[in-house]
Coordinates of C-alpha atoms in Angstrom, one line a residue:
Chain T
M146 CA -37.8 98.4 -87.5
K147 CA -34.8 100.5 -86.7
L148 CA -31.4 99.1 -87.7
A149 CA -29.3 102.3 -87.7
V150 CA -26.6 102.4 -85.1
N151 CA -24.2 105.1 -84.0
I152 CA -20.4 104.5 -83.6
A153 CA -18.6 107.5 -82.0
G154 CA -21.0 110.0 -83.6
V155 CA -21.1 108.4 -87.0
E156 CA -24.4 107.0 -88.0
L157 CA -24.4 103.6 -89.8
K158 CA -27.7 102.7 -91.6
N159 CA -27.4 99.2 -90.3
P160 CA -24.9 97.4 -88.0
V161 CA -23.3 95.3 -90.8
M162 CA -19.7 96.2 -91.5
T163 CA -17.0 94.3 -93.5
A164 CA -14.0 93.0 -91.6
S165 CA -10.8 94.5 -92.8
G166 CA -8.7 92.4 -95.1
T167 CA -11.6 90.3 -96.3
F168 CA -13.3 92.8 -98.6
G169 CA -10.5 94.8 -100.3
S170 CA -12.0 98.2 -100.9
G171 CA -15.2 96.5 -102.1
R172 CA -14.6 96.3 -105.9
D173 CA -14.3 92.5 -105.9
F174 CA -17.9 92.3 -104.4
E175 CA -19.7 94.7 -106.7
P176 CA -20.8 92.0 -109.1
W177 CA -22.8 90.3 -106.3
I178 CA -23.9 92.8 -103.8
D179 CA -25.3 96.4 -103.6
L180 CA -22.7 98.2 -101.5
N181 CA -25.4 100.8 -100.7
R182 CA -26.9 98.3 -98.4
L183 CA -23.8 98.0 -96.1
G184 CA -23.6 99.9 -92.9
C185 CA -19.9 100.5 -93.4
V186 CA -17.1 99.3 -95.6
V187 CA -14.0 98.7 -93.6
V188 CA -11.2 98.5 -96.1
K189 CA -8.1 96.3 -96.2
G190 CA -5.2 97.7 -94.2
V191 CA -3.6 100.9 -95.6
A192 CA 0.1 101.7 -94.9
A193 CA 2.0 104.9 -95.5
T194 CA 3.9 103.3 -98.4
P195 CA 3.1 100.2 -100.6
W196 CA 3.7 96.9 -98.8
E197 CA 4.4 93.8 -100.8
G198 CA 3.1 91.2 -98.3
N199 CA 4.4 87.8 -97.5
P200 CA 5.6 85.0 -99.9
P201 CA 3.0 82.3 -100.8
P202 CA 1.6 80.0 -99.6
R203 CA -0.5 82.5 -97.7
I204 CA -3.7 80.5 -97.2
V205 CA -4.6 77.1 -95.8
E206 CA -7.9 75.6 -94.8
T207 CA -8.6 74.3 -91.3
W208 CA -11.5 72.6 -89.6
G209 CA -14.3 75.2 -89.9
G210 CA -12.0 78.0 -90.9
M211 CA -8.7 79.0 -92.5
I212 CA -5.3 80.4 -91.7
N213 CA -3.9 83.3 -93.6
S214 CA -0.5 85.0 -93.6
V215 CA -1.1 87.6 -96.3
G216 CA 1.0 90.1 -94.4
L217 CA -1.0 93.3 -95.2
Q218 CA -0.1 93.5 -98.9
N219 CA -1.4 97.0 -99.9
P220 CA -0.6 99.7 -102.5
G221 CA -0.2 102.5 -99.8
V222 CA -2.2 105.5 -98.7
E223 CA -1.6 107.7 -101.8
Y224 CA -3.1 105.0 -104.0
F225 CA -6.0 104.5 -101.6
I226 CA -6.8 108.3 -101.6
A227 CA -6.5 108.6 -105.4
E228 CA -8.4 105.4 -106.4
D229 CA -10.5 104.0 -103.6
I230 CA -12.0 106.9 -101.8
P231 CA -13.7 108.3 -105.0
W232 CA -14.8 104.8 -106.0
L233 CA -16.3 104.1 -102.6
R234 CA -18.0 107.5 -102.5
Q235 CA -20.3 106.4 -105.4
F236 CA -22.1 104.4 -102.7
D237 CA -24.3 105.5 -99.8
T238 CA -22.2 103.7 -97.2
R239 CA -19.7 104.7 -94.5
I240 CA -15.9 104.4 -95.2
C241 CA -13.7 103.1 -92.4
V242 CA -9.9 103.0 -93.1
N243 CA -7.9 100.3 -91.4
I244 CA -4.5 101.8 -90.8
V245 CA -1.3 99.7 -90.4
G246 CA 2.3 100.4 -89.5
R247 CA 5.5 98.9 -88.4
T248 CA 6.3 101.8 -86.0
V249 CA 4.2 104.4 -84.2
S250 CA 5.3 107.1 -86.6
E251 CA 4.2 105.0 -89.6
Y252 CA 0.7 104.7 -88.1
V253 CA 0.7 108.4 -87.3
A254 CA 1.7 109.2 -90.9
V255 CA -1.3 107.3 -92.4
A256 CA -3.8 109.0 -89.9
E257 CA -2.2 112.4 -90.7
R258 CA -2.4 111.9 -94.4
L259 CA -6.1 110.9 -94.1
A260 CA -7.0 113.9 -91.8
S261 CA -8.2 116.1 -94.7
E262 CA -9.7 113.2 -96.7
D263 CA -13.3 112.2 -97.1
V264 CA -13.5 109.1 -94.9
D265 CA -15.8 108.5 -91.9
L266 CA -13.8 106.4 -89.5
L267 CA -10.3 105.1 -88.8
E268 CA -9.6 101.6 -87.5
L269 CA -6.2 101.2 -85.8
N270 CA -4.9 97.8 -86.7
I271 CA -2.7 96.7 -83.7
S272 CA -3.6 93.1 -84.1
C273 CA -2.3 91.7 -87.4
P274 CA -0.2 88.6 -86.5
N275 CA 1.4 88.5 -90.0
I276 CA 4.1 91.1 -90.1
K277 CA 7.5 90.9 -88.5
E278 CA 7.4 94.3 -86.8
G279 CA 4.5 96.5 -85.7
G280 CA 1.0 95.1 -86.0
V281 CA 0.3 92.8 -83.2
A282 CA 3.3 93.8 -81.2
F283 CA 1.3 96.9 -80.3
G284 CA -1.8 95.0 -79.5
V285 CA -0.6 92.5 -76.9
Q286 CA 0.8 94.9 -74.3
A287 CA -1.3 97.5 -72.6
E288 CA 1.3 100.3 -72.5
A289 CA 2.3 99.8 -76.2
A290 CA -1.4 99.7 -77.2
A291 CA -2.1 102.9 -75.3
A292 CA 1.0 104.7 -76.7
V293 CA 0.1 104.1 -80.3
T294 CA -3.6 104.9 -79.7
S295 CA -2.8 108.3 -78.1
A296 CA -0.2 109.2 -80.8
V297 CA -2.6 108.5 -83.6
K298 CA -5.5 110.1 -81.7
K299 CA -3.5 113.4 -81.6
V300 CA -3.4 113.7 -85.4
A301 CA -6.6 111.9 -86.4
R302 CA -9.6 114.0 -87.6
Q303 CA -12.0 111.0 -87.8
P304 CA -13.2 108.9 -84.8
L305 CA -10.7 106.2 -84.0
I306 CA -11.6 102.6 -83.6
V307 CA -8.9 100.4 -82.1
K308 CA -8.9 96.7 -83.3
L309 CA -7.8 94.3 -80.7
S310 CA -5.9 91.0 -80.9
P311 CA -7.4 87.9 -79.1
N312 CA -3.8 86.6 -78.6
V313 CA -3.6 88.1 -75.1
S314 CA -4.2 86.8 -71.6
D315 CA -6.4 89.7 -70.4
I316 CA -8.4 91.4 -73.2
A317 CA -10.2 93.7 -70.7
E318 CA -6.9 95.2 -69.6
I319 CA -5.9 96.1 -73.2
A320 CA -9.4 97.5 -73.9
R321 CA -9.2 99.7 -70.8
A322 CA -5.8 100.9 -71.8
V323 CA -6.9 102.0 -75.3
E324 CA -10.0 103.6 -73.8
G325 CA -7.8 105.6 -71.4
A326 CA -5.6 106.6 -74.4
G327 CA -8.6 108.2 -76.2
A328 CA -10.0 105.5 -78.5
D329 CA -13.5 106.3 -79.7
A330 CA -14.6 102.6 -80.2
I331 CA -13.1 99.1 -80.0
S332 CA -13.4 96.4 -82.6
L333 CA -12.6 92.7 -82.0
I334 CA -11.5 90.1 -82.6
N335 CA -8.7 89.9 -85.1
T336 CA -7.5 86.4 -86.0
L337 CA -6.1 83.8 -83.5
L338 CA -2.5 82.8 -84.2
G339 CA -2.4 79.3 -85.6
S340 CA -0.3 76.8 -87.7
R341 CA -0.7 73.8 -90.0
I342 CA 1.9 71.2 -90.8
D343 CA 2.1 69.1 -93.9
I344 CA 2.9 65.7 -92.5
R345 CA 4.1 64.2 -95.8
K346 CA 6.6 67.0 -96.4
R347 CA 7.2 67.5 -92.6
K348 CA 7.0 71.3 -93.2
F349 CA 4.7 74.1 -92.2
I350 CA 2.2 74.7 -95.0
L351 CA 2.4 78.5 -94.8
S352 CA 5.6 80.2 -95.8
M353 CA 5.5 82.2 -92.6
K354 CA 4.9 79.1 -90.5
H355 CA 2.1 80.7 -88.6
G356 CA -0.9 82.9 -89.5
G357 CA -4.2 84.1 -88.4
L358 CA -7.0 81.6 -87.9
S359 CA -10.5 82.9 -88.9
G360 CA -13.9 81.5 -89.8
P361 CA -16.7 80.0 -87.7
A362 CA -14.2 77.9 -85.7
I363 CA -13.2 81.0 -83.7
K364 CA -16.7 82.4 -83.1
P365 CA -17.1 81.2 -79.5
V366 CA -13.8 82.8 -78.5
A367 CA -14.9 86.1 -80.2
V368 CA -18.3 86.1 -78.5
R369 CA -16.7 85.6 -75.1
M370 CA -14.1 88.4 -75.7
V371 CA -16.7 90.9 -77.0
W372 CA -18.7 90.3 -73.8
Q373 CA -15.6 90.8 -71.6
V374 CA -14.7 94.0 -73.4
A375 CA -18.2 95.4 -73.4
Q376 CA -18.3 94.8 -69.6
A377 CA -14.9 96.5 -69.2
V378 CA -15.3 99.7 -71.2
K379 CA -18.0 102.4 -71.9
L380 CA -17.0 102.7 -75.6
P381 CA -19.1 101.2 -78.4
V382 CA -17.8 97.7 -79.4
I383 CA -17.8 96.3 -82.9
G384 CA -17.9 92.5 -82.8
M385 CA -16.5 90.1 -85.3
G386 CA -15.0 86.6 -85.5
G387 CA -16.6 83.8 -87.5
I388 CA -20.0 85.4 -88.3
M389 CA -21.6 83.4 -91.0
T390 CA -25.3 84.1 -90.4
G391 CA -27.7 86.7 -89.0
E392 CA -28.1 84.5 -85.9
D393 CA -24.4 84.6 -85.4
A394 CA -24.4 88.4 -85.6
I395 CA -27.2 88.6 -83.1
E396 CA -25.1 86.6 -80.6
F397 CA -22.5 89.4 -80.8
I398 CA -25.1 92.1 -80.4
L399 CA -26.5 90.4 -77.3
A400 CA -22.9 90.1 -75.9
G401 CA -22.5 93.8 -76.2
A402 CA -21.6 94.8 -79.7
T403 CA -23.2 97.9 -81.2
A404 CA -22.2 96.8 -84.7
I405 CA -20.7 93.6 -86.2
A406 CA -18.4 92.8 -89.1
V407 CA -18.5 89.9 -91.6
G408 CA -15.1 88.7 -92.6
T409 CA -14.2 85.2 -93.8
A410 CA -17.8 84.5 -94.7
S411 CA -17.5 87.0 -97.5
L412 CA -14.6 85.0 -98.9
L413 CA -16.7 81.8 -98.9
N414 CA -19.8 83.5 -100.4
P415 CA -19.6 87.1 -101.8
E416 CA -23.2 87.6 -100.8
A417 CA -22.6 86.8 -97.1
T418 CA -23.0 90.4 -95.8
M419 CA -26.4 90.7 -97.4
Q420 CA -27.5 87.3 -96.0
V421 CA -26.3 88.3 -92.5
L422 CA -28.2 91.6 -92.7
E423 CA -31.4 89.8 -93.9
G424 CA -31.0 87.2 -91.1
M425 CA -30.7 89.9 -88.5
E426 CA -33.9 91.6 -89.8
R427 CA -35.7 88.3 -89.8
Y428 CA -34.7 87.7 -86.1
M429 CA -35.9 91.1 -85.2
R430 CA -39.2 90.6 -86.9
E431 CA -39.7 87.1 -85.4
T432 CA -38.9 88.3 -81.9
G433 CA -40.7 91.6 -82.1
V434 CA -37.6 93.8 -81.7
E435 CA -38.3 97.4 -82.9
D436 CA -34.8 98.8 -82.5
I437 CA -31.6 96.9 -82.7
A438 CA -30.3 99.0 -79.8
E439 CA -32.7 97.1 -77.4
L440 CA -30.6 94.0 -77.9
V441 CA -27.1 95.5 -77.4
G442 CA -25.5 93.9 -74.4
S443 CA -28.8 92.6 -73.1
V444 CA -27.1 89.3 -72.0
K445 CA -25.4 89.9 -68.6
Chain R
M77 CA -21.1 99.9 -112.6
V78 CA -20.0 96.3 -113.2
E79 CA -22.2 93.6 -114.6
R80 CA -24.2 91.7 -112.0
R81 CA -23.2 88.1 -111.5
A82 CA -25.1 85.1 -110.1
G83 CA -23.9 84.0 -106.7
R84 CA -23.3 80.4 -105.6
T85 CA -25.4 78.2 -107.8
A86 CA -26.4 74.6 -107.3
C87 CA -25.5 72.9 -110.6
K88 CA -27.0 69.5 -111.6
I89 CA -24.6 66.6 -111.9
L90 CA -24.9 64.8 -115.1
Q91 CA -22.0 62.4 -114.6
N92 CA -19.1 61.8 -112.2
R93 CA -16.8 59.0 -113.1
Q94 CA -13.2 57.9 -112.6
I95 CA -11.1 58.2 -115.8
A96 CA -7.7 57.2 -114.3
D97 CA -6.2 56.4 -110.9
G98 CA -7.4 59.1 -108.6
I99 CA -8.7 61.2 -111.5
F100 CA -12.4 62.0 -112.0
E101 CA -14.5 63.6 -114.7
L102 CA -17.4 65.6 -113.5
V103 CA -20.0 66.8 -116.0
L104 CA -22.4 69.6 -114.9
Q105 CA -25.4 71.2 -116.4
W106 CA -24.3 74.7 -117.0
P107 CA -27.0 77.2 -115.9
K108 CA -27.8 80.0 -118.3
I109 CA -27.5 82.6 -115.5
L110 CA -23.8 82.0 -115.2
Q111 CA -21.3 83.6 -117.6
R112 CA -20.0 81.1 -120.3
P113 CA -16.4 80.1 -119.3
T114 CA -13.4 80.5 -121.6
A115 CA -10.4 78.3 -122.0
G116 CA -8.1 78.6 -119.0
Q117 CA -10.7 79.9 -116.6
F118 CA -11.7 78.0 -113.5
V119 CA -14.8 77.5 -111.3
N120 CA -15.1 77.3 -107.5
L121 CA -16.7 74.1 -106.3
Y122 CA -17.9 73.9 -102.7
C123 CA -18.1 70.9 -100.3
T124 CA -21.3 70.0 -98.6
N125 CA -19.5 69.1 -95.4
Q126 CA -19.3 72.4 -93.6
D127 CA -16.0 71.8 -91.8
R128 CA -14.4 72.3 -95.3
L129 CA -15.4 75.8 -96.2
L130 CA -12.9 77.0 -98.8
P131 CA -13.8 76.4 -102.5
R132 CA -11.9 74.0 -104.6
P133 CA -10.8 75.8 -107.8
I134 CA -11.1 73.5 -110.7
S135 CA -10.1 74.5 -114.3
V136 CA -12.6 74.2 -117.1
C137 CA -11.8 71.1 -119.2
E138 CA -14.4 71.6 -121.9
I139 CA -17.7 73.5 -122.3
D140 CA -19.8 71.5 -124.7
G141 CA -23.2 73.2 -125.4
D142 CA -24.7 73.5 -121.9
K143 CA -22.5 70.9 -120.4
L144 CA -19.4 71.8 -118.4
H145 CA -16.7 69.1 -118.2
L146 CA -14.3 69.3 -115.2
V147 CA -11.5 66.9 -114.5
Y148 CA -10.1 66.8 -111.0
A149 CA -7.6 64.8 -109.0
V150 CA -8.5 63.4 -105.6
L151 CA -5.9 65.1 -103.4
G152 CA -7.5 65.6 -100.1
R153 CA -10.7 65.3 -98.1
G154 CA -12.6 67.9 -100.2
T155 CA -11.9 66.3 -103.6
A156 CA -12.5 62.9 -102.0
E157 CA -16.0 64.2 -101.1
F158 CA -16.5 65.3 -104.8
A159 CA -15.6 61.7 -105.9
T160 CA -18.7 60.4 -104.0
L161 CA -21.1 62.7 -105.9
Q162 CA -23.8 60.9 -107.8
T163 CA -25.6 61.7 -111.1
G164 CA -28.8 63.6 -110.5
G165 CA -27.4 65.4 -107.4
V166 CA -26.2 68.9 -107.2
I167 CA -23.0 70.8 -106.3
D168 CA -22.5 74.4 -105.4
L169 CA -20.5 76.4 -107.9
L170 CA -19.3 80.0 -108.2
G171 CA -17.7 81.4 -111.3
P172 CA -16.2 81.2 -113.8
F173 CA -13.2 83.1 -112.7
G174 CA -9.8 84.2 -113.9
N175 CA -8.2 85.4 -117.1
G176 CA -8.1 82.5 -119.5
F177 CA -5.6 82.0 -122.4
S178 CA -5.3 84.8 -124.9
L179 CA -6.2 83.5 -128.3
A180 CA -5.4 86.8 -130.1
G181 CA -3.0 86.8 -133.0
K182 CA -2.7 85.4 -136.5
P183 CA -3.3 81.6 -136.6
G184 CA -0.4 79.3 -137.0
R185 CA 1.1 76.2 -135.3
A186 CA 0.6 76.1 -131.6
L187 CA 2.4 74.0 -128.9
L188 CA 0.3 73.0 -125.9
V189 CA 2.4 71.6 -123.0
S190 CA 0.8 70.2 -119.9
G191 CA 1.6 68.1 -116.8
G192 CA -0.8 66.0 -114.8
V193 CA -4.0 67.8 -113.9
G194 CA -2.7 70.7 -115.9
T195 CA -3.9 68.7 -118.9
P196 CA -7.7 69.2 -118.6
P197 CA -7.7 72.9 -119.7
M198 CA -5.8 72.0 -122.8
V199 CA -9.0 70.3 -124.2
E200 CA -11.1 73.5 -124.4
L201 CA -8.0 75.5 -125.5
A202 CA -7.3 73.1 -128.3
K203 CA -10.9 73.3 -129.4
Q204 CA -10.9 77.1 -129.4
L205 CA -7.6 77.3 -131.2
Q206 CA -8.7 74.9 -133.9
A207 CA -11.9 76.9 -134.4
R208 CA -9.7 80.0 -135.0
G209 CA -7.7 78.2 -137.7
W210 CA -4.7 77.0 -135.6
S211 CA -3.1 73.6 -136.0
M212 CA -1.2 72.2 -133.0
D213 CA 0.8 69.7 -131.1
V214 CA -0.1 68.8 -127.5
V215 CA 2.7 67.5 -125.3
C216 CA 1.4 66.1 -122.0
G217 CA 3.3 64.5 -119.2
F218 CA 1.9 62.1 -116.6
R219 CA 3.4 60.1 -113.7
S220 CA 2.4 56.8 -115.3
Q221 CA -1.1 56.9 -116.7
S222 CA -2.5 59.2 -119.3
Y223 CA -6.0 60.6 -119.6
L224 CA -8.0 62.9 -122.0
I225 CA -5.9 61.7 -124.9
E226 CA -9.0 60.8 -127.0
Q227 CA -10.5 64.3 -126.5
L228 CA -7.2 66.0 -127.3
S229 CA -6.6 63.9 -130.4
R230 CA -9.8 65.4 -132.0
Y231 CA -7.9 68.7 -132.3
A232 CA -4.2 68.0 -132.1
D233 CA -1.2 65.7 -132.6
V234 CA -0.8 64.3 -129.1
H235 CA 2.6 63.3 -127.6
I236 CA 2.7 61.5 -124.3
A237 CA 5.5 61.4 -121.8
T238 CA 5.4 59.5 -118.5
D239 CA 7.8 59.6 -115.6
S240 CA 7.6 55.8 -115.3
G241 CA 7.8 55.1 -119.0
A242 CA 4.6 53.1 -118.7
E243 CA 3.1 55.0 -121.7
G244 CA 4.7 57.0 -124.5
F245 CA 8.1 58.6 -124.0
S246 CA 9.9 57.9 -120.8
G247 CA 10.9 61.2 -119.3
N248 CA 9.5 64.7 -118.9
V249 CA 7.8 67.0 -121.4
I250 CA 10.9 69.2 -122.0
E251 CA 12.9 66.1 -123.0
L252 CA 10.1 65.1 -125.3
L253 CA 9.8 68.5 -126.9
D254 CA 13.5 68.3 -127.8
Q255 CA 13.4 64.6 -128.9
E256 CA 10.6 65.3 -131.3
T257 CA 12.1 68.7 -132.3
L258 CA 8.8 70.3 -131.9
S259 CA 8.3 74.0 -132.4
G260 CA 5.5 76.5 -133.0
D261 CA 4.4 80.1 -133.3
A262 CA 2.9 80.2 -129.8
L263 CA 3.1 78.0 -126.7
F264 CA 0.5 77.5 -124.0
A265 CA 1.3 75.6 -120.8
C266 CA -0.4 74.4 -117.6
G267 CA 1.1 72.1 -115.0
P268 CA 3.2 72.0 -111.8
G269 CA 5.6 74.9 -111.0
P270 CA 8.8 73.0 -111.8
M271 CA 7.5 72.0 -115.2
L272 CA 6.3 75.5 -116.0
K273 CA 9.7 76.8 -115.0
G274 CA 11.3 74.4 -117.5
V275 CA 8.8 75.3 -120.2
Q276 CA 9.5 79.0 -119.6
A277 CA 13.2 78.5 -120.1
W278 CA 12.7 76.2 -123.2
A279 CA 10.3 78.7 -124.9
K280 CA 12.8 81.5 -124.2
T281 CA 15.7 79.7 -125.9
K282 CA 13.4 78.9 -128.9
G283 CA 12.1 82.4 -129.0
I284 CA 8.4 81.2 -128.8
P285 CA 6.0 83.5 -127.1
A286 CA 4.4 81.6 -124.2
Q287 CA 1.5 81.8 -121.8
L288 CA 1.7 79.9 -118.5
S289 CA -1.4 78.9 -116.4
L290 CA -0.2 78.9 -112.7
E291 CA -1.5 77.2 -109.6
E292 CA -1.4 78.5 -106.1
R293 CA -3.3 77.8 -102.8
M294 CA -6.4 79.9 -103.1
G295 CA -8.8 81.4 -100.5
C296 CA -11.8 83.0 -102.2
G297 CA -11.0 82.6 -105.9
F298 CA -12.3 86.1 -106.8
G299 CA -9.5 88.5 -105.7
A300 CA -10.7 89.5 -102.2
C301 CA -8.4 87.5 -99.9
V302 CA -5.1 88.2 -101.7
G303 CA -3.9 84.7 -100.7
C304 CA -2.9 83.1 -104.0
V305 CA -0.2 85.4 -105.2
T306 CA 2.8 84.9 -107.5
K307 CA 5.9 87.0 -108.3
I308 CA 5.5 89.0 -111.5
A309 CA 8.4 91.0 -112.8
A310 CA 8.1 94.8 -112.1
D311 CA 10.1 97.9 -112.5
N312 CA 10.5 98.7 -108.8
E313 CA 13.0 98.3 -106.0
S314 CA 12.5 94.6 -105.4
G315 CA 12.0 93.8 -109.1
F316 CA 8.6 92.1 -108.6
I317 CA 5.1 92.6 -107.4
Y318 CA 2.8 89.9 -106.0
K319 CA -0.1 89.4 -108.4
K320 CA -3.2 87.4 -107.7
V321 CA -3.3 84.0 -109.5
C322 CA -7.1 83.9 -109.3
K323 CA -7.9 87.4 -110.7
D324 CA -4.8 88.7 -112.5
G325 CA -4.2 85.1 -113.8
P326 CA -4.2 82.2 -113.7
V327 CA -2.7 82.7 -117.2
F328 CA 0.3 85.0 -117.3
P329 CA 2.7 85.8 -120.2
A330 CA 5.7 83.5 -119.5
A331 CA 8.2 86.3 -119.7
E332 CA 6.7 88.1 -116.7
V333 CA 6.6 85.1 -114.3
L334 CA 9.4 84.9 -111.7
F335 CA 9.7 81.4 -110.3
Q336 CA 11.4 80.8 -106.9

């Protein structure tokens, strides 16, 4: 049974990746899972300088999901290079760095700094809804998305994945724009913008009022958008959004994803990535699939 | 390489009973595969209903042999589900998590201060302190109805304050600390933010080193989501950094905590 997949020339031993911002750099999960079994660790967003993030409350539960407004708290690229790359390199897995910025030049600075570092992939985060400037502002307009993609692509030395926001009216248009600007792969979806109100206090629960909705509640939206993007571009697509089980992951593969990422599920169960991988293997065995590639985009 | 830990584990329910209005005590059989919790740590409990996915972090009240005692307040739909659990059933648990209270130092007289559902962790703490040779006062505040007093009285002199005056002193724990002219060599506190802020200021004026156990809305409980942060004093431009209550805490030295 072949589970290995190829994303822009980088071979992953299996299609299971971690969704940025739900896995840190992996340390928090080491007590429960063998990181060697992951196809790729996609680390929490890394900025050019340390970011403190948003005030609490940052998390609230919703029906079948949660809303977060963490705001990309991170210790910056220098810390990441010094501490996290050597730590992750103990394991036989791929490293993908999610890069964040408030301006094009901040994104470029991170990609430039990582150019000579030992990481396998970059993921351009133009879809985080939780920061005042940058982030999703680049992800909801085709021209802005293309501009930041081509600027980062000029300095990047690793293949560039662009992570798209679902908070747009035409996801295919954005996907084609970043493909035209030189993206090597596309990942989606980031979180859906949402809110919750405390009716006793008559106030928003999150300090930032709104945040990103994730978890199984958003999966149908994600499957639909992955299919639309896979139809619209020739690039490999990484599908995510509410994956809890191997069966969920297979839906994304059938919709056109070459690889998938497990996000919120890891927060609910630190062993979720392994359970998703085992569930995918079980499905392949039961349905007589020899190579996961046979399934990719097979639903038209 | 870090130590391997057991994942979500179904724990047998030995008892689940109401001990005050909206307050329940849940006793679980503690499986040997899980690490033994310490005073001030918490466990994640999960709902069966899959529309409520996030864990409910519940502080350890007491670990008694292989029995874990948890005391929780019914505050929402998740804890309302817990209130329906029956003896003989099971509940999914992950943990224990967090840095508990530090019990280092020469034994002396301790002051334990709690408010509402901040009271349960004081039971295991009092037991552990007594075992290390400490004597102590526990000052606990409630809205109108106390609980866990019998357990605390085994280890400490207990002083009760209620907002309504229905039991004990009528007022808050700070007023009671002053009224009774209590003091000590170390202070340990757990309760709502405004109470902890008052305790922090009180301990500072008295020159008593204090540890505060904080509460914040949590996502995962083990450090990954970076949701449950609190401001901790730091030598940087903004004067603080956000630290995770679940992993860096929930217990912090009082002098480092910056309240809003």
